[in-house]
């Protein structure tokens, strides 16, 4: 059974407790977001989670009953906010990590795409192809869909990436409220903790029966429903810095620990080391030194709440029109009467009015409908629905004109978010998958120029392409002006390296590197063309001199001499 010192365990518990205190400042905001957007999905941010408050004697049926009672949809009368959030998550999945379009490409470290030799290009293309296969056969795309949903709603998300015997790599989403973050001096999240509730059977499967504390031996021995009792497990992943109590060999960049949250003896359930970050912990838009990020849902929340209030009031107004409060004469209360459609009431002779509405209700339903529609539009705009619907309609991006036709200026709205997501989520995942494949022998043999195996990543998703293509408009305007000026003043032609301008233009449009000649080949061709041009000009000059001499020799200037003889004699 793995053991660490009590002092080391207290250090881990203290770090997890400090991260918990930081999270508690954000919990009320997360609770309100969950209440109005995803109430049945995020029970983990409730004031007292039914999962974490359950004792080990609870059964799974009791747990499910607790969850059902705590997750009723009591606040959402109009689902516009939830639908807009899901549309944004689907748009980000399609625009950034589309399952049906290429969205990444690899190159050797320190080498530009257009500067790769054929062996390097063949290697990186094959690695990319195999990586696409591994990602498609794992649960990567379903995990990304949930991560985008978390980011849009709460501004922070977490996915763990572990080696898997069946799928090579498998991804595990951790919901908001379950995990905690801490960041380094660069304001990058480098520490992850969570408290999870597992059945004893699940814990035995993951950690091994022999690694569970002795107090769970009766349940393991008895089996049956006793295995469905719960164990609360603490989990921490942190950089493998020097620490006498818990440090692992220096080859590991990160270390991981699991321990029973109710055990203080130093017994741990499992520990592991990783050569790269074992997951991705992105934020939508962190502010200052905040550990957790802000989100579009935080911007949309006032409108979402107002829409629910407005829908409630409109419904009440319509109820009062259809079924208004009434005042009745005394005889109607004493005799059988009915105010329902088709109902009959017997009235005595001389009755004046019987029953009538207490007051006339005439709410401005048309104005209320228009106001609600305006709220829905604002909510959808806060979640960038117009932008993602536009992106989803793009089959490909090939020219600045095409982008202009689709109002490309909207694409820059998510520039910083996309860059941060690539840095905080996709980069760690791709490097993790690449290294796992490398350790499992699933990559081809690299060429000699890439023996160190270092790679760099570029993303070519439709959203990335569209944002990169926005810059092509300025290049096109520059080339148009350059052509006009060089036609008037040819001496400005050498001031611009047209080859490099075209390389940059092609790179912004994600033109494959194989469509460009290497710089060495291009320089050689340019030199050859310059030499041919010079020879051609020399030949033309010689031809002109020959024709001039011939013409002079045939020109009679009198005295039996021609013009050529006269010139030679004069010289």
XYZ file of C-alpha atoms in Angstrom:
571
model
C 0.000 0.000 0.000
C 1.445 3.447 -0.937
C 2.355 5.602 2.022
C 3.688 9.108 2.545
C 4.503 10.892 5.769
C 1.768 12.536 7.797
C 3.602 15.833 7.264
C 3.489 15.344 3.482
C -0.222 14.483 3.592
C -0.936 17.603 5.641
C 0.923 19.659 3.040
C -1.302 18.231 0.291
C -4.426 18.785 2.387
C -3.357 22.350 3.167
C -2.837 23.179 -0.491
C -6.220 21.727 -1.402
C -7.822 23.700 1.449
C -6.258 26.972 0.234
C -7.598 26.323 -3.270
C -11.006 25.620 -1.736
C -11.016 29.012 0.008
C -10.260 30.764 -3.308
C -13.104 28.899 -4.997
C -15.610 29.819 -2.271
C -15.370 33.458 -3.366
C -16.640 32.425 -6.807
C -19.216 29.869 -5.692
C -22.196 32.298 -5.314
C -21.709 33.582 -8.865
C -21.404 30.038 -10.229
C -24.551 29.070 -8.317
C -26.583 31.817 -9.959
C -25.271 30.938 -13.413
C -26.142 27.279 -12.887
C -29.587 28.171 -11.536
C -30.615 30.126 -14.627
C -28.738 28.188 -17.333
C -27.883 24.585 -16.410
C -29.701 23.654 -13.184
C -29.884 19.912 -13.690
C -26.306 19.519 -14.849
C -24.349 21.334 -12.143
C -25.360 20.106 -8.724
C -21.709 20.493 -7.656
C -22.045 24.233 -7.042
C -25.002 23.938 -4.666
C -24.579 25.344 -1.189
C -24.208 21.820 0.185
C -23.665 19.255 -2.552
C -25.818 16.157 -2.017
C -22.942 14.098 -3.334
C -20.307 15.406 -0.969
C -22.651 15.495 2.019
C -23.644 11.855 1.603
C -22.276 9.489 4.209
C -20.588 6.253 3.301
C -23.762 4.374 4.269
C -25.807 6.008 1.499
C -26.840 3.814 -1.403
C -26.826 4.797 -5.044
C -30.631 5.090 -5.064
C -30.455 7.526 -2.142
C -27.823 9.534 -3.961
C -29.927 9.732 -7.123
C -32.970 10.764 -5.060
C -30.955 13.556 -3.457
C -29.691 14.740 -6.813
C -33.195 14.719 -8.325
C -34.627 16.747 -5.436
C -31.856 19.348 -5.667
C -31.853 19.847 -9.416
C -35.426 20.820 -10.238
C -35.778 23.441 -12.947
C -37.486 26.116 -10.854
C -36.132 29.333 -12.401
C -36.192 28.886 -16.183
C -39.465 29.878 -17.844
C -37.858 30.750 -21.180
C -34.919 28.554 -22.321
C -33.366 31.184 -24.630
C -30.263 31.533 -22.450
C -29.650 27.786 -22.220
C -30.218 27.306 -25.943
C -27.939 30.242 -26.817
C -25.222 28.760 -24.598
C -25.510 25.364 -26.268
C -25.482 26.971 -29.718
C -22.270 28.798 -28.815
C -20.664 25.584 -27.525
C -21.623 23.782 -30.748
C -20.289 26.679 -32.812
C -16.956 26.634 -30.987
C -16.644 22.883 -31.442
C -17.352 23.204 -35.157
C -15.203 26.311 -35.598
C -12.153 25.314 -33.511
C -11.946 21.498 -33.219
C -14.319 20.322 -35.916
C -14.670 16.516 -36.131
C -15.154 16.791 -39.899
C -12.494 19.376 -40.922
C -8.711 19.600 -40.443
C -7.906 21.925 -37.556
C -4.226 21.343 -36.711
C -0.910 20.690 -38.430
C 2.534 19.923 -37.065
C 6.036 20.984 -38.016
C 9.554 20.406 -36.651
C 10.536 22.712 -33.821
C 12.100 25.957 -35.078
C 11.216 25.294 -38.742
C 8.590 27.226 -40.677
C 5.960 25.269 -42.569
C 7.085 26.626 -45.904
C 10.692 25.750 -45.100
C 10.355 22.023 -44.350
C 12.256 19.554 -46.469
C 10.398 16.648 -48.063
C 11.335 14.149 -45.341
C 10.171 16.458 -42.573
C 6.952 17.220 -44.442
C 6.235 13.528 -44.977
C 6.897 12.796 -41.293
C 4.748 15.600 -39.872
C 1.918 14.827 -42.313
C 1.920 11.172 -41.241
C 2.054 12.077 -37.538
C -0.857 14.469 -38.026
C -2.853 11.780 -39.836
C -2.287 9.244 -37.065
C -3.106 11.822 -34.396
C -6.436 12.574 -36.075
C -7.209 8.837 -35.974
C -6.361 8.550 -32.270
C -8.462 11.608 -31.390
C -11.406 10.383 -33.458
C -11.362 6.911 -31.886
C -11.168 8.330 -28.363
C -13.787 10.514 -26.671
C -11.876 13.710 -27.491
C -14.619 15.484 -29.427
C -17.343 14.727 -26.883
C -15.016 15.977 -24.128
C -14.363 19.183 -26.095
C -18.102 19.748 -26.542
C -18.580 19.661 -22.756
C -15.512 21.842 -22.197
C -16.859 24.529 -24.533
C -20.165 24.418 -22.650
C -18.348 24.885 -19.321
C -16.268 27.754 -20.697
C -19.266 29.605 -22.081
C -21.259 29.219 -18.868
C -18.677 29.553 -16.108
C -15.513 30.870 -17.776
C -13.395 27.934 -16.532
C -13.210 24.273 -17.510
C -11.113 21.193 -16.843
C -10.337 18.058 -18.854
C -7.918 15.337 -17.752
C -6.091 13.222 -20.353
C -4.932 9.750 -19.314
C -3.339 6.894 -21.191
C -5.890 4.223 -22.050
C -5.373 0.591 -23.033
C -8.321 0.511 -25.444
C -8.316 4.049 -26.893
C -4.625 5.065 -26.459
C -5.818 8.173 -24.602
C -9.077 8.995 -22.852
C -10.416 12.330 -21.644
C -12.369 13.055 -18.462
C -14.378 16.241 -17.908
C -14.544 17.660 -14.408
C -17.636 19.844 -13.820
C -17.539 23.285 -12.278
C -17.813 23.012 -8.528
C -15.893 19.750 -8.425
C -12.466 21.135 -9.330
C -10.272 23.930 -8.000
C -7.461 25.873 -9.721
C -4.222 27.562 -8.687
C -1.889 29.459 -11.028
C 1.815 30.219 -11.267
C 3.614 33.566 -11.564
C 2.906 33.600 -15.316
C -0.811 33.435 -14.473
C -1.136 30.020 -16.082
C -3.106 27.347 -14.236
C -0.581 24.742 -13.100
C -2.335 23.111 -10.126
C -5.616 21.181 -10.143
C -7.520 19.678 -7.234
C -10.929 18.150 -6.757
C -13.008 16.173 -4.304
C -14.895 13.301 -5.916
C -17.375 10.779 -4.580
C -16.881 7.185 -5.718
C -18.467 3.896 -4.782
C -16.195 1.455 -3.002
C -16.429 -0.807 -6.049
C -15.247 2.018 -8.337
C -12.392 2.874 -5.963
C -11.305 -0.773 -5.849
C -11.355 -0.942 -9.653
C -9.315 2.246 -10.073
C -6.827 1.958 -7.214
C -6.867 -1.779 -6.431
C -8.468 -3.432 -3.382
C -5.107 -3.678 -1.645
C -4.638 0.104 -1.813
C -7.896 0.962 -0.024
C -7.724 1.801 3.704
C -8.396 -1.082 6.089
C -11.679 0.443 7.247
C -13.259 -0.558 3.923
C -12.325 -4.239 4.262
C -15.775 -5.233 5.663
C -17.547 -3.792 2.614
C -15.107 -5.503 0.251
C -15.548 -8.812 2.071
C -19.345 -8.678 2.269
C -19.814 -7.409 -1.301
C -23.251 -6.845 -2.801
C -24.902 -3.571 -1.946
C -22.090 -2.734 0.486
C -19.864 -2.109 -2.547
C -22.239 0.685 -3.606
C -21.490 2.705 -0.481
C -19.458 5.844 -1.011
C -15.920 6.971 -0.377
C -14.906 10.651 -0.633
C -11.598 10.959 -2.483
C -9.312 13.995 -2.699
C -7.249 14.462 -5.852
C -4.347 16.858 -6.491
C -2.137 17.458 -9.553
C 0.739 19.938 -9.200
C 4.162 20.717 -10.727
C 6.862 18.305 -9.597
C 8.988 20.907 -7.837
C 11.598 19.998 -5.265
C 10.008 18.853 -2.030
C 11.557 16.350 0.334
C 8.254 14.782 1.347
C 6.459 14.251 -1.978
C 8.781 14.994 -4.930
C 9.094 12.414 -7.709
C 12.034 11.770 -10.078
C 13.049 14.885 -12.006
C 11.992 13.426 -15.371
C 8.378 14.085 -14.350
C 7.029 17.599 -14.864
C 3.847 16.958 -12.833
C 2.894 14.714 -9.927
C -0.498 13.374 -8.891
C -1.930 12.106 -5.603
C -5.214 10.479 -4.541
C -6.132 10.026 -0.880
C -9.180 9.233 1.239
C -10.520 12.601 2.409
C -11.442 11.131 5.808
C -8.035 9.516 6.439
C -5.160 11.394 8.124
C -2.678 8.559 8.616
C -0.525 9.294 5.548
C -2.038 6.475 3.528
C -2.668 7.468 -0.106
C -4.693 5.608 -2.693
C -2.382 6.282 -5.657
C 0.422 8.515 -6.883
C 1.809 9.065 -10.372
C 4.180 11.262 -12.346
C 3.731 12.798 -15.799
C 6.303 14.131 -18.235
C 3.806 16.722 -19.498
C 0.674 18.411 -18.177
C -1.942 15.613 -17.907
C -4.879 17.709 -19.039
C -6.110 21.154 -19.987
C -7.455 23.833 -17.648
C -8.537 26.818 -19.812
C -10.268 30.064 -18.834
C -12.443 32.186 -21.124
C -11.203 35.603 -20.007
C -9.298 35.905 -16.716
C -9.122 39.383 -15.217
C -5.958 40.517 -13.472
C -4.728 37.893 -11.044
C -8.052 36.043 -10.890
C -7.676 32.284 -10.942
C -11.044 31.700 -12.623
C -12.232 33.362 -15.811
C -15.251 35.439 -16.706
C -17.658 34.132 -19.321
C -20.293 35.245 -21.866
C -22.940 33.857 -19.507
C -21.851 36.370 -16.875
C -22.487 39.173 -19.374
C -25.844 37.708 -20.410
C -27.074 36.882 -16.888
C -28.939 40.194 -16.220
C -30.885 39.821 -19.466
C -31.544 36.137 -18.745
C -32.987 36.968 -15.321
C -35.027 39.865 -16.706
C -36.431 37.613 -19.443
C -37.630 35.063 -16.864
C -39.280 37.861 -14.866
C -40.894 39.339 -17.979
C -42.212 35.959 -19.143
C -43.704 35.381 -15.679
C -45.455 38.760 -15.669
C -46.787 38.267 -19.199
C -48.178 34.885 -18.227
C -49.857 36.369 -15.156
C -51.379 39.134 -17.298
C -52.772 36.627 -19.783
C -54.184 34.533 -16.932
C -56.047 37.572 -15.626
C -57.517 38.190 -19.074
C -58.632 34.595 -19.577
C -59.532 33.870 -15.960
C -59.935 37.218 -14.163
C -60.737 37.588 -10.471
C -64.517 38.053 -10.072
C -66.981 39.570 -7.615
C -70.259 37.657 -7.145
C -73.648 38.380 -5.596
C -74.435 36.491 -2.447
C -76.975 34.159 -4.053
C -74.231 32.683 -6.313
C -72.193 31.643 -3.324
C -75.219 29.929 -1.757
C -76.353 28.074 -4.888
C -74.750 25.860 -7.460
C -72.831 27.988 -9.936
C -70.061 27.588 -12.499
C -67.701 30.130 -14.033
C -66.145 27.602 -16.401
C -66.849 27.661 -20.163
C -70.339 26.227 -20.723
C -71.193 26.352 -17.028
C -74.680 27.326 -15.803
C -75.854 29.211 -12.785
C -79.452 29.672 -11.639
C -80.212 33.215 -10.560
C -83.309 34.443 -8.698
C -85.675 36.922 -10.254
C -84.452 40.481 -10.073
C -80.731 39.651 -9.862
C -78.724 42.644 -10.999
C -75.385 41.355 -12.333
C -74.591 37.934 -10.882
C -70.794 37.920 -11.317
C -68.332 40.225 -13.023
C -64.622 40.936 -13.136
C -63.263 42.836 -10.190
C -61.253 45.052 -12.559
C -60.539 45.208 -16.260
C -57.134 43.862 -17.253
C -55.728 45.294 -20.486
C -51.965 44.663 -20.471
C -49.841 45.838 -23.437
C -49.184 42.313 -24.692
C -47.717 43.482 -28.015
C -45.201 45.736 -26.274
C -44.343 42.970 -23.814
C -43.776 40.546 -26.694
C -41.483 43.011 -28.471
C -39.548 43.652 -25.270
C -39.090 39.931 -24.698
C -37.883 39.508 -28.263
C -35.348 42.293 -27.724
C -34.117 40.482 -24.602
C -33.729 37.244 -26.558
C -31.685 39.002 -29.243
C -29.391 40.563 -26.625
C -28.885 37.187 -24.949
C -28.029 35.522 -28.255
C -25.595 38.303 -29.099
C -23.921 37.964 -25.700
C -23.285 34.309 -26.566
C -22.011 35.270 -30.065
C -24.718 33.192 -31.753
C -24.717 35.431 -34.832
C -20.968 34.963 -35.179
C -20.996 31.181 -34.833
C -23.885 30.736 -37.222
C -21.884 32.728 -39.760
C -18.774 30.604 -39.152
C -20.733 27.369 -39.408
C -22.020 28.437 -42.823
C -18.471 28.790 -44.168
C -17.416 25.746 -46.154
C -13.906 27.112 -46.552
C -12.002 30.389 -46.454
C -9.963 31.225 -49.511
C -10.019 34.963 -50.165
C -10.400 38.250 -48.368
C -13.307 39.086 -50.674
C -15.159 36.038 -49.442
C -14.504 37.005 -45.837
C -15.647 40.571 -46.482
C -18.892 39.215 -47.915
C -19.519 37.513 -44.580
C -18.706 40.549 -42.403
C -15.325 39.302 -41.294
C -14.922 42.126 -38.819
C -16.984 40.066 -36.341
C -14.311 37.384 -36.259
C -11.864 39.557 -34.370
C -14.231 39.611 -31.381
C -12.944 36.211 -30.271
C -9.286 36.706 -31.184
C -7.963 36.833 -27.620
C -10.302 34.049 -26.478
C -9.178 31.777 -29.307
C -5.500 32.443 -28.644
C -5.927 31.732 -24.926
C -7.881 28.539 -25.622
C -5.156 27.303 -27.941
C -2.494 28.027 -25.311
C -4.324 26.733 -22.244
C -6.330 23.833 -23.692
C -5.255 22.590 -27.112
C -1.464 22.905 -26.733
C -1.324 20.723 -23.574
C -3.702 18.165 -25.049
C -1.896 17.846 -28.394
C 1.525 17.550 -26.717
C 0.098 15.021 -24.269
C -1.382 12.908 -27.084
C 1.823 13.188 -29.141
C 4.017 12.029 -26.248
C 1.662 9.170 -25.355
C 1.721 7.973 -28.971
C 5.498 8.310 -29.004
C 5.914 6.252 -25.826
C 3.554 3.588 -27.168
C 5.485 3.330 -30.450
C 2.601 4.632 -32.550
C 4.627 7.213 -34.474
C 6.769 6.648 -37.590
C 10.549 6.858 -37.406
C 11.515 10.544 -37.639
C 14.095 11.718 -40.199
C 17.643 12.442 -39.054
C 16.935 16.184 -38.984
C 14.221 15.551 -36.381
C 15.868 13.069 -34.041
C 15.121 15.280 -31.046
C 11.427 14.794 -31.838
C 10.489 18.363 -30.935
C 7.359 19.592 -32.705
C 5.453 22.822 -32.991
C 1.739 23.178 -33.561
C -0.306 25.455 -35.786
C -4.085 25.471 -35.781
C -5.925 25.672 -39.073
C -9.530 25.448 -37.932
C -12.138 27.380 -39.842
C -12.275 30.029 -37.098
C -8.488 30.364 -37.014
C -8.372 30.514 -40.812
C -11.069 33.155 -40.899
C -9.319 35.356 -38.360
C -5.978 34.930 -40.093
C -7.573 35.724 -43.449
C -8.825 39.071 -42.161
C -5.241 40.322 -42.598
C -5.209 39.422 -46.284
C -7.306 42.486 -47.096
C -4.461 44.786 -46.081
C -1.995 42.757 -48.162
C -4.264 42.994 -51.196
C -4.585 46.765 -50.800
C -0.800 47.056 -50.450
C -0.159 45.003 -53.602
C -2.679 47.081 -55.538
C -0.959 50.308 -54.513
C 2.493 48.773 -55.158
C 1.478 47.819 -58.698
C 0.277 51.337 -59.450
C 3.393 53.015 -58.034
C 5.866 50.615 -59.666
C 4.222 51.215 -63.051
C 4.929 54.944 -62.695
C 8.305 54.614 -60.963
C 10.045 51.309 -61.816
C 12.894 52.102 -59.437
C 10.638 51.164 -56.444
C 10.313 47.537 -57.629
C 13.373 46.211 -55.729
C 12.112 47.690 -52.437
C 9.546 44.863 -51.919
C 10.259 41.127 -51.715
C 7.207 39.869 -53.570
C 8.068 36.220 -52.823
C 7.868 36.814 -49.067
C 4.670 38.825 -49.435
C 3.075 35.930 -51.317
C 4.320 33.416 -48.717
C 2.725 35.453 -45.949
C -0.477 35.809 -47.959
C -0.633 32.061 -48.599
C 0.095 31.244 -44.965
C -2.781 33.463 -43.824
C -5.078 31.471 -46.107
C -3.576 28.140 -44.917
C -2.265 27.254 -48.378
C -0.352 23.943 -47.967
C 3.411 24.297 -47.724
C 3.827 21.849 -50.617
C 2.378 24.498 -52.952
C 5.417 26.729 -52.372
C 8.985 26.234 -53.522
C 11.657 26.415 -50.861
C 13.453 29.749 -50.507
C 16.643 28.174 -51.867
C 14.867 26.901 -54.988
C 13.103 30.223 -55.458
C 16.392 32.134 -55.163
C 18.032 29.797 -57.682
C 15.200 30.287 -60.154
C 15.302 34.048 -59.658
C 19.055 34.058 -60.297
C 18.614 31.958 -63.421
C 15.843 34.219 -64.686
C 17.970 37.305 -63.988
C 20.878 35.773 -65.927
C 18.621 34.863 -68.864
C 17.201 38.372 -68.835
C 20.687 39.873 -68.887
C 21.770 37.602 -71.753
C 18.616 38.454 -73.650
C 19.222 42.176 -73.190
C 22.866 41.794 -74.276
C 21.758 39.895 -77.361
C 19.263 42.605 -78.197
C 21.928 45.304 -77.812
C 24.330 43.360 -80.107
C 21.592 42.870 -82.646
C 20.795 46.577 -82.634
C 24.501 47.471 -83.164
C 24.821 45.027 -86.070
C 21.756 46.417 -87.792
C 23.039 49.972 -87.271
C 26.445 49.118 -88.789
C 24.739 47.485 -91.749
C 22.582 50.531 -92.319
C 25.612 52.853 -92.115
C 27.574 50.725 -94.572
C 24.752 50.936 -97.083
C 24.369 54.696 -96.792
C 26.162 56.588 -99.637
C 27.568 59.915 -98.456
C 29.282 60.809 -101.788
C 32.889 60.675 -102.919
C 32.691 56.883 -103.200
C 32.291 56.489 -99.442
C 29.506 55.163 -97.246
C 28.580 56.438 -93.806
C 30.475 53.667 -91.982
C 33.718 54.423 -93.906
C 33.285 58.129 -93.266
C 32.862 57.446 -89.462
C 35.874 55.168 -89.312
C 37.930 57.624 -91.286
C 36.845 60.418 -89.036
C 37.877 58.442 -85.996
